[in-house]
Amino acid sequence: MVQGVYVAGAAGLPVQKRSGQSLDDMGSQVLRAALQDAAMEPEEIQAVYAGNMLADELQGQKHLGALIASAAGLRDMEALWVRAATASGAAALRVGVLAIRSGAAKAVAVVGVEKMSEGDATAALAKALDRKSEIDQGQTMVSINAGLMAQYMRAYGVTHDRFAGFAANAHQNACKTEHALFRRELSEEDINAARVIVDPIRLYDCAPVCDGAAAVILSAEPRTKDAVSIAASSVACEEFVVERRPEPLRLRASELSCRRAYREAGLDAGDMDLFELHDAFSIMACLSLEACGFAERGRGWQLAAEGEIGPNGRIPIATMGGLKARGHPIGATALYQIYEIRQQLLGQAGPNQVPNARTALTQSIGGAGTTLITHILQRA
């Protein structure tokens, strides 16, 4: 019988520019906060897994797992730095889940941390693409996603303004989220009038550069009667170079990862009460909804345009701002998602609460739809 995995505690720092804090300061601070939330002592933790993408590029720092564990006073234990490009936090979470499931550990800490405000984050992020076929041709994550958005608009006869509901929903939810970066509403008119970054992507189609840290404590046993379990964990990869994919708009890795997670949990899309997806770009939110079974291909934008992604909609997304408005500090993003989902499933999300939420889907994307990591959480 597979060992169950429970989220015993979670914490997240406010997403903002943190010029006065080092990575180990941020990571150790949020790890201690998660331990306090779990009512656990440091000596109860048997491993620390740190998700981070850019530390060696932007801060000249490697070996994050041991660095953060040491700064938090956790020594003489397993401590690893886990990476999967822009899905690094979710990869660290999966390693933690597997450690508990296998019986290798009874309790582990998973920490995500990123400081993107130092150095050239755009160039560093582009290294998640193929060097010869994409980077050396001048491509960035923004231009790749702009190409996908343009292709989608041509294929399905959709204009840019039909995507505005994604950013509007994210900002509306972030207004009520204390740890969010952008706590102000945007009208669809504001979104559609924003400056073009790479046509057709405009300013509010993109997640911001920011700093943040979040952590979760995973345990083999529920520590309270109101527990949240991780019912499924799955990963799938796609052809690395976007232009070589037979169907670039399909997000095949998302389909596969999600399908496997549904099967593992014995659930399907209709059982999900909310979906914290990887809305680094509006087009990715749209494609993810389609890939995970919430809309037919070419129809994901309709969920946003018709108001079905809000807290009371058919499939709430970005319930506390998502990557777009809470912020996307790369290595920490997936852990913020778990922190927020746990609040939702325990009925602690305040004005952002999704009614009667008991089951949630979360997905992180590494690269340009290359690596997809899916988790399903349930109120136990």
Tab-separated table of C-alpha atoms in Angstrom:
chain	number	residue	atom	x	y	z
A	1	MET	CA	0.000	0.000	0.000
A	2	VAL	CA	1.341	3.440	-0.968
A	3	GLN	CA	2.038	5.731	1.982
A	4	GLY	CA	-0.230	8.795	2.111
A	5	VAL	CA	1.211	12.308	1.970
A	6	TYR	CA	-0.232	15.245	3.908
A	7	VAL	CA	0.474	18.980	3.899
A	8	ALA	CA	1.154	19.547	7.585
A	9	GLY	CA	2.085	23.207	7.310
A	10	ALA	CA	2.704	25.975	4.787
A	11	ALA	CA	3.873	29.569	4.610
A	12	GLY	CA	4.628	32.251	2.038
A	13	LEU	CA	6.431	35.583	2.248
A	14	PRO	CA	4.833	38.637	0.622
A	15	VAL	CA	5.925	38.765	-3.018
A	16	GLN	CA	7.924	41.939	-3.607
A	17	LYS	CA	11.398	43.239	-4.344
A	18	ARG	CA	13.643	42.016	-1.518
A	19	SER	CA	16.924	43.827	-2.095
A	20	GLY	CA	17.883	43.617	1.571
A	21	GLN	CA	17.524	39.841	1.915
A	22	SER	CA	19.689	36.987	0.687
A	23	LEU	CA	18.323	33.724	-0.679
A	24	ASP	CA	19.248	31.851	2.490
A	25	ASP	CA	17.607	34.539	4.645
A	26	MET	CA	14.380	34.262	2.671
A	27	GLY	CA	14.432	30.478	2.495
A	28	SER	CA	15.174	29.953	6.170
A	29	GLN	CA	12.579	32.541	7.237
A	30	VAL	CA	9.757	30.883	5.311
A	31	LEU	CA	10.868	27.374	6.312
A	32	ARG	CA	10.675	28.314	9.991
A	33	ALA	CA	7.242	29.866	9.402
A	34	ALA	CA	6.004	26.651	7.777
A	35	LEU	CA	7.344	24.614	10.698
A	36	GLN	CA	5.512	26.902	13.103
A	37	ASP	CA	2.319	26.494	11.082
A	38	ALA	CA	2.736	22.707	11.321
A	39	ALA	CA	3.475	22.902	15.068
A	40	MET	CA	6.653	20.911	14.424
A	41	GLU	CA	10.223	21.164	15.655
A	42	PRO	CA	13.210	21.291	13.268
A	43	GLU	CA	14.496	17.933	14.513
A	44	GLU	CA	11.322	16.250	13.229
A	45	ILE	CA	12.292	17.064	9.633
A	46	GLN	CA	14.315	14.392	7.837
A	47	ALA	CA	14.990	16.150	4.530
A	48	VAL	CA	14.909	19.577	2.891
A	49	TYR	CA	14.261	19.983	-0.835
A	50	ALA	CA	14.825	23.441	-2.318
A	51	GLY	CA	13.318	24.561	-5.619
A	52	ASN	CA	15.130	27.380	-7.405
A	53	MET	CA	16.037	28.119	-11.020
A	54	LEU	CA	18.209	31.210	-11.179
A	55	ALA	CA	20.450	31.466	-8.102
A	56	ASP	CA	23.679	30.603	-9.910
A	57	GLU	CA	22.800	32.965	-12.787
A	58	LEU	CA	21.623	35.976	-10.783
A	59	GLN	CA	23.235	35.620	-7.339
A	60	GLY	CA	26.290	33.492	-8.139
A	61	GLN	CA	25.096	30.929	-5.598
A	62	LYS	CA	24.779	27.159	-5.923
A	63	HIS	CA	23.966	24.324	-3.489
A	64	LEU	CA	20.718	25.909	-2.284
A	65	GLY	CA	19.352	22.896	-0.427
A	66	ALA	CA	22.174	22.648	2.070
A	67	LEU	CA	22.505	26.442	2.271
A	68	ILE	CA	18.877	26.973	3.288
A	69	ALA	CA	18.783	23.978	5.628
A	70	SER	CA	21.890	25.238	7.414
A	71	ALA	CA	20.544	28.789	7.670
A	72	ALA	CA	17.352	27.423	9.234
A	73	GLY	CA	19.305	25.375	11.763
A	74	LEU	CA	18.489	22.012	10.139
A	75	ARG	CA	21.687	19.980	9.968
A	76	ASP	CA	22.759	16.328	9.743
A	77	MET	CA	20.034	15.522	7.225
A	78	GLU	CA	19.360	15.131	3.516
A	79	ALA	CA	19.236	18.500	1.738
A	80	LEU	CA	19.017	18.865	-2.044
A	81	TRP	CA	18.630	21.603	-4.651
A	82	VAL	CA	16.000	20.514	-7.195
A	83	ARG	CA	15.577	22.119	-10.620
A	84	ALA	CA	13.258	21.832	-13.623
A	85	ALA	CA	13.554	25.333	-15.100
A	86	THR	CA	10.355	27.311	-14.403
A	87	ALA	CA	8.808	24.256	-12.728
A	88	SER	CA	11.612	23.925	-10.163
A	89	GLY	CA	9.349	24.406	-7.149
A	90	ALA	CA	6.943	21.727	-8.356
A	91	ALA	CA	9.870	19.387	-9.025
A	92	ALA	CA	11.069	19.875	-5.448
A	93	LEU	CA	7.540	19.168	-4.223
A	94	ARG	CA	7.414	15.949	-6.223
A	95	VAL	CA	10.734	14.799	-4.750
A	96	GLY	CA	9.286	15.438	-1.294
A	97	VAL	CA	6.109	13.520	-2.127
A	98	LEU	CA	8.128	10.551	-3.404
A	99	ALA	CA	10.319	10.583	-0.291
A	100	ILE	CA	7.242	10.257	1.935
A	101	ARG	CA	5.495	7.724	-0.293
A	102	SER	CA	8.548	5.479	-0.467
A	103	GLY	CA	8.941	5.397	3.295
A	104	ALA	CA	12.344	7.077	3.088
A	105	ALA	CA	11.082	9.891	5.340
A	106	LYS	CA	8.225	10.626	7.723
A	107	ALA	CA	8.423	14.408	7.385
A	108	VAL	CA	10.178	16.689	4.896
A	109	ALA	CA	10.353	20.400	4.169
A	110	VAL	CA	10.009	21.712	0.619
A	111	VAL	CA	11.165	25.291	0.094
A	112	GLY	CA	10.977	27.462	-3.012
A	113	VAL	CA	12.908	30.704	-3.276
A	114	GLU	CA	13.829	33.117	-6.068
A	115	LYS	CA	15.306	36.614	-6.372
A	116	MET	CA	14.623	37.817	-9.898
A	117	SER	CA	15.150	41.530	-9.245
A	118	GLU	CA	18.938	41.164	-9.413
A	119	GLY	CA	20.500	40.859	-12.876
A	120	ASP	CA	19.021	40.086	-16.290
A	121	ALA	CA	16.132	37.749	-15.507
A	122	THR	CA	14.903	37.687	-19.121
A	123	ALA	CA	18.202	36.324	-20.438
A	124	ALA	CA	18.471	33.859	-17.566
A	125	LEU	CA	14.929	32.571	-18.116
A	126	ALA	CA	15.626	32.094	-21.823
A	127	LYS	CA	18.135	29.388	-20.928
A	128	ALA	CA	15.169	27.076	-20.375
A	129	LEU	CA	14.930	27.063	-24.195
A	130	ASP	CA	17.126	25.195	-26.695
A	131	ARG	CA	20.469	26.927	-27.178
A	132	LYS	CA	21.000	26.211	-30.889
A	133	SER	CA	17.459	26.302	-32.216
A	134	GLU	CA	15.913	29.010	-30.058
A	135	ILE	CA	18.262	31.109	-27.919
A	136	ASP	CA	20.873	31.646	-30.646
A	137	GLN	CA	18.054	32.722	-32.961
A	138	GLY	CA	17.112	35.512	-30.550
A	139	GLN	CA	14.148	33.795	-28.927
A	140	THR	CA	13.073	34.450	-25.330
A	141	MET	CA	10.269	33.014	-23.228
A	142	VAL	CA	8.184	36.067	-24.164
A	143	SER	CA	8.746	35.708	-27.904
A	144	ILE	CA	8.034	31.965	-27.839
A	145	ASN	CA	4.740	32.560	-26.041
A	146	ALA	CA	3.927	35.443	-28.380
A	147	GLY	CA	4.352	33.046	-31.286
A	148	LEU	CA	1.986	30.554	-29.669
A	149	MET	CA	-0.577	33.266	-28.976
A	150	ALA	CA	-0.422	34.525	-32.572
A	151	GLN	CA	-0.780	30.980	-33.888
A	152	TYR	CA	-3.792	30.390	-31.612
A	153	MET	CA	-5.460	33.614	-32.725
A	154	ARG	CA	-5.048	32.669	-36.386
A	155	ALA	CA	-6.109	29.052	-35.909
A	156	TYR	CA	-9.304	29.824	-34.005
A	157	GLY	CA	-10.202	33.300	-35.250
A	158	VAL	CA	-9.772	34.885	-31.818
A	159	THR	CA	-8.799	38.518	-31.228
A	160	HIS	CA	-6.454	39.636	-28.443
A	161	ASP	CA	-9.209	41.258	-26.403
A	162	ARG	CA	-10.788	37.832	-25.791
A	163	PHE	CA	-7.871	36.942	-23.488
A	164	ALA	CA	-8.276	39.990	-21.221
A	165	GLY	CA	-10.434	38.111	-18.727
A	166	PHE	CA	-7.443	36.085	-17.558
A	167	ALA	CA	-5.487	39.107	-16.295
A	168	ALA	CA	-8.622	40.862	-15.028
A	169	ASN	CA	-9.566	37.847	-12.905
A	170	ALA	CA	-6.038	37.475	-11.535
A	171	HIS	CA	-5.815	41.121	-10.491
A	172	GLN	CA	-9.272	41.129	-8.960
A	173	ASN	CA	-8.318	38.164	-6.787
A	174	ALA	CA	-4.908	39.615	-5.900
A	175	CYS	CA	-6.585	42.723	-4.471
A	176	LYS	CA	-7.772	40.560	-1.578
A	177	THR	CA	-4.506	38.635	-1.099
A	178	GLU	CA	-2.072	39.979	1.480
A	179	HIS	CA	0.997	38.275	0.006
A	180	ALA	CA	0.280	39.304	-3.617
A	181	LEU	CA	2.540	41.681	-5.542
A	182	PHE	CA	-0.119	43.568	-7.524
A	183	ARG	CA	-3.031	44.427	-5.271
A	184	ARG	CA	-5.029	46.534	-7.694
A	185	GLU	CA	-7.793	45.785	-10.139
A	186	LEU	CA	-7.416	46.147	-13.894
A	187	SER	CA	-10.276	46.685	-16.282
A	188	GLU	CA	-10.354	44.826	-19.565
A	189	GLU	CA	-9.922	48.223	-21.225
A	190	ASP	CA	-6.669	48.761	-19.276
A	191	ILE	CA	-5.434	45.333	-20.312
A	192	ASN	CA	-6.230	45.768	-23.995
A	193	ALA	CA	-4.704	49.262	-24.112
A	194	ALA	CA	-1.395	48.244	-22.498
A	195	ARG	CA	1.811	48.505	-24.496
A	196	VAL	CA	2.896	45.661	-26.723
A	197	ILE	CA	5.871	43.637	-25.440
A	198	VAL	CA	6.192	41.180	-28.337
A	199	ASP	CA	3.180	41.250	-30.633
A	200	PRO	CA	0.504	40.101	-29.799
A	201	ILE	CA	1.557	39.855	-26.131
A	202	ARG	CA	0.896	43.019	-24.164
A	203	LEU	CA	2.171	44.079	-20.762
A	204	TYR	CA	-0.630	42.508	-18.731
A	205	ASP	CA	-0.383	39.176	-20.544
A	206	CYS	CA	2.890	38.496	-18.691
A	207	ALA	CA	3.769	37.556	-15.124
A	208	PRO	CA	6.136	40.062	-13.470
A	209	VAL	CA	9.755	39.811	-12.380
A	210	CYS	CA	9.696	39.551	-8.575
A	211	ASP	CA	11.207	38.001	-5.442
A	212	GLY	CA	9.558	35.519	-3.103
A	213	ALA	CA	9.790	32.396	-0.974
A	214	ALA	CA	7.259	29.781	0.109
A	215	ALA	CA	7.489	26.462	1.927
A	216	VAL	CA	5.399	23.431	2.795
A	217	ILE	CA	5.896	20.673	5.338
A	218	LEU	CA	4.913	17.205	4.135
A	219	SER	CA	4.196	14.383	6.559
A	220	ALA	CA	3.271	10.713	6.385
A	221	GLU	CA	0.396	11.164	8.832
A	222	PRO	CA	-2.357	13.779	9.162
A	223	ARG	CA	-1.458	15.972	12.116
A	224	THR	CA	-4.922	17.474	12.574
A	225	LYS	CA	-8.457	16.302	11.880
A	226	ASP	CA	-8.727	18.944	9.138
A	227	ALA	CA	-5.940	17.656	6.919
A	228	VAL	CA	-5.050	18.183	3.272
A	229	SER	CA	-3.571	15.281	1.348
A	230	ILE	CA	-1.655	15.109	-1.915
A	231	ALA	CA	-3.723	12.589	-3.844
A	232	ALA	CA	-1.638	12.562	-7.022
A	233	SER	CA	1.740	13.666	-8.378
A	234	SER	CA	2.703	13.309	-12.020
A	235	VAL	CA	5.266	14.565	-14.556
A	236	ALA	CA	5.396	14.457	-18.351
A	237	CYS	CA	7.720	15.997	-20.931
A	238	GLU	CA	7.189	17.186	-24.511
A	239	GLU	CA	9.470	17.683	-27.533
A	240	PHE	CA	11.910	20.339	-26.316
A	241	VAL	CA	11.889	22.705	-29.320
A	242	VAL	CA	8.472	24.288	-29.809
A	243	GLU	CA	8.639	24.539	-33.603
A	244	ARG	CA	9.346	20.801	-33.878
A	245	ARG	CA	6.112	19.828	-32.138
A	246	PRO	CA	3.437	18.377	-34.416
A	247	GLU	CA	0.744	20.361	-32.587
A	248	PRO	CA	2.304	23.270	-30.659
A	249	LEU	CA	-1.101	24.443	-29.407
A	250	ARG	CA	-1.957	21.112	-27.849
A	251	LEU	CA	0.304	21.185	-24.741
A	252	ARG	CA	0.715	17.433	-24.965
A	253	ALA	CA	2.821	17.194	-21.787
A	254	SER	CA	0.062	18.958	-19.875
A	255	GLU	CA	-2.506	16.489	-21.192
A	256	LEU	CA	-0.361	13.488	-20.277
A	257	SER	CA	0.656	14.730	-16.834
A	258	CYS	CA	-2.912	15.695	-15.960
A	259	ARG	CA	-4.381	12.450	-17.295
A	260	ARG	CA	-1.938	10.418	-15.205
A	261	ALA	CA	-2.749	12.477	-12.109
A	262	TYR	CA	-6.489	12.037	-12.642
A	263	ARG	CA	-5.997	8.285	-12.990
A	264	GLU	CA	-3.805	8.087	-9.893
A	265	ALA	CA	-6.380	9.948	-7.797
A	266	GLY	CA	-9.374	8.162	-9.340
A	267	LEU	CA	-10.828	11.515	-10.418
A	268	ASP	CA	-11.437	13.579	-13.533
A	269	ALA	CA	-11.756	17.229	-14.520
A	270	GLY	CA	-15.345	17.402	-13.290
A	271	ASP	CA	-14.198	16.617	-9.744
A	272	MET	CA	-11.900	19.663	-9.509
A	273	ASP	CA	-13.187	22.607	-7.479
A	274	LEU	CA	-10.339	24.917	-8.508
A	275	PHE	CA	-7.233	24.902	-10.693
A	276	GLU	CA	-4.064	26.817	-9.832
A	277	LEU	CA	-2.485	26.800	-13.264
A	278	HIS	CA	0.740	28.235	-14.676
A	279	ASP	CA	-0.502	31.578	-16.012
A	280	ALA	CA	2.936	33.047	-16.725
A	281	PHE	CA	1.317	34.190	-19.989
A	282	SER	CA	-2.375	34.505	-20.844
A	283	ILE	CA	-1.978	32.024	-23.688
A	284	MET	CA	-0.629	29.388	-21.288
A	285	ALA	CA	-3.659	29.783	-19.020
A	286	CYS	CA	-5.894	29.244	-22.042
A	287	LEU	CA	-3.974	26.208	-23.340
A	288	SER	CA	-3.792	24.661	-19.860
A	289	LEU	CA	-7.561	24.817	-19.402
A	290	GLU	CA	-7.953	23.007	-22.703
A	291	ALA	CA	-5.250	20.418	-22.033
A	292	CYS	CA	-6.644	19.507	-18.608
A	293	GLY	CA	-10.172	18.890	-19.811
A	294	PHE	CA	-11.997	22.085	-18.834
A	295	ALA	CA	-12.592	23.333	-22.378
A	296	GLU	CA	-12.464	22.035	-25.918
A	297	ARG	CA	-9.443	22.991	-27.985
A	298	GLY	CA	-9.822	26.526	-29.259
A	299	ARG	CA	-12.355	27.361	-26.534
A	300	GLY	CA	-10.281	27.958	-23.390
A	301	TRP	CA	-10.544	31.733	-23.793
A	302	GLN	CA	-14.335	31.493	-23.481
A	303	LEU	CA	-14.067	30.493	-19.818
A	304	ALA	CA	-12.322	33.809	-19.129
A	305	ALA	CA	-14.528	35.877	-21.428
A	306	GLU	CA	-17.693	34.476	-19.840
A	307	GLY	CA	-16.571	34.887	-16.216
A	308	GLU	CA	-16.281	31.160	-15.515
A	309	ILE	CA	-12.796	31.365	-13.929
A	310	GLY	CA	-13.744	33.538	-10.949
A	311	PRO	CA	-14.214	32.198	-7.387
A	312	ASN	CA	-17.861	31.362	-8.113
A	313	GLY	CA	-17.297	30.198	-11.678
A	314	ARG	CA	-17.231	26.751	-13.233
A	315	ILE	CA	-13.475	26.331	-12.711
A	316	PRO	CA	-11.872	29.017	-10.524
A	317	ILE	CA	-8.246	29.771	-11.389
A	318	ALA	CA	-5.610	32.140	-9.967
A	319	THR	CA	-7.762	32.391	-6.854
A	320	MET	CA	-5.225	34.551	-5.012
A	321	GLY	CA	-3.795	36.294	-8.051
A	322	GLY	CA	-1.929	33.496	-9.775
A	323	LEU	CA	1.438	34.000	-11.420
A	324	LYS	CA	0.129	37.112	-13.140
A	325	ALA	CA	-0.793	39.173	-10.070
A	326	ARG	CA	0.379	37.331	-6.939
A	327	GLY	CA	3.680	37.070	-8.789
A	328	HIS	CA	5.908	34.391	-10.284
A	329	PRO	CA	9.154	34.119	-8.279
A	330	ILE	CA	10.095	31.044	-10.297
A	331	GLY	CA	11.378	28.497	-7.776
A	332	ALA	CA	8.776	29.509	-5.203
A	333	THR	CA	5.716	29.631	-7.458
A	334	ALA	CA	4.507	26.046	-7.046
A	335	LEU	CA	4.901	26.271	-3.270
A	336	TYR	CA	2.787	29.443	-3.214
A	337	GLN	CA	0.169	27.458	-5.121
A	338	ILE	CA	0.180	24.703	-2.491
A	339	TYR	CA	0.091	27.286	0.321
A	340	GLU	CA	-2.955	28.918	-1.294
A	341	ILE	CA	-4.735	25.669	-2.169
A	342	ARG	CA	-4.371	24.468	1.401
A	343	GLN	CA	-6.095	27.640	2.587
A	344	GLN	CA	-8.881	27.074	0.069
A	345	LEU	CA	-9.446	23.445	1.041
A	346	LEU	CA	-9.471	24.282	4.753
A	347	GLY	CA	-11.932	27.142	4.236
A	348	GLN	CA	-9.334	29.726	5.271
A	349	ALA	CA	-9.112	31.776	2.062
A	350	GLY	CA	-11.199	34.679	3.361
A	351	PRO	CA	-12.685	36.891	0.630
A	352	ASN	CA	-11.030	34.690	-2.011
A	353	GLN	CA	-12.740	31.525	-0.776
A	354	VAL	CA	-14.061	29.145	-3.426
A	355	PRO	CA	-17.355	27.790	-2.023
A	356	ASN	CA	-17.229	24.192	-0.782
A	357	ALA	CA	-13.748	23.556	-2.170
A	358	ARG	CA	-12.535	20.035	-1.382
A	359	THR	CA	-10.390	19.022	-4.368
A	360	ALA	CA	-7.865	21.115	-6.285
A	361	LEU	CA	-5.585	20.735	-9.271
A	362	THR	CA	-2.255	22.507	-9.630
A	363	GLN	CA	0.172	22.478	-12.520
A	364	SER	CA	3.599	23.971	-13.193
A	365	ILE	CA	5.277	24.381	-16.561
A	366	GLY	CA	9.020	24.025	-17.052
A	367	GLY	CA	10.219	25.863	-20.152
A	368	ALA	CA	7.822	26.573	-23.012
A	369	GLY	CA	5.371	23.776	-22.269
A	370	THR	CA	8.212	21.257	-22.118
A	371	THR	CA	7.925	19.807	-18.600
A	372	LEU	CA	4.534	19.636	-16.898
A	373	ILE	CA	4.226	18.737	-13.223
A	374	THR	CA	0.734	18.119	-11.877
A	375	HIS	CA	-0.510	17.635	-8.321
A	376	ILE	CA	-4.000	16.999	-6.979
A	377	LEU	CA	-4.827	17.981	-3.401
A	378	GLN	CA	-7.859	16.955	-1.371
A	379	ARG	CA	-9.308	17.741	1.989
A	380	ALA	CA	-8.822	14.457	3.836
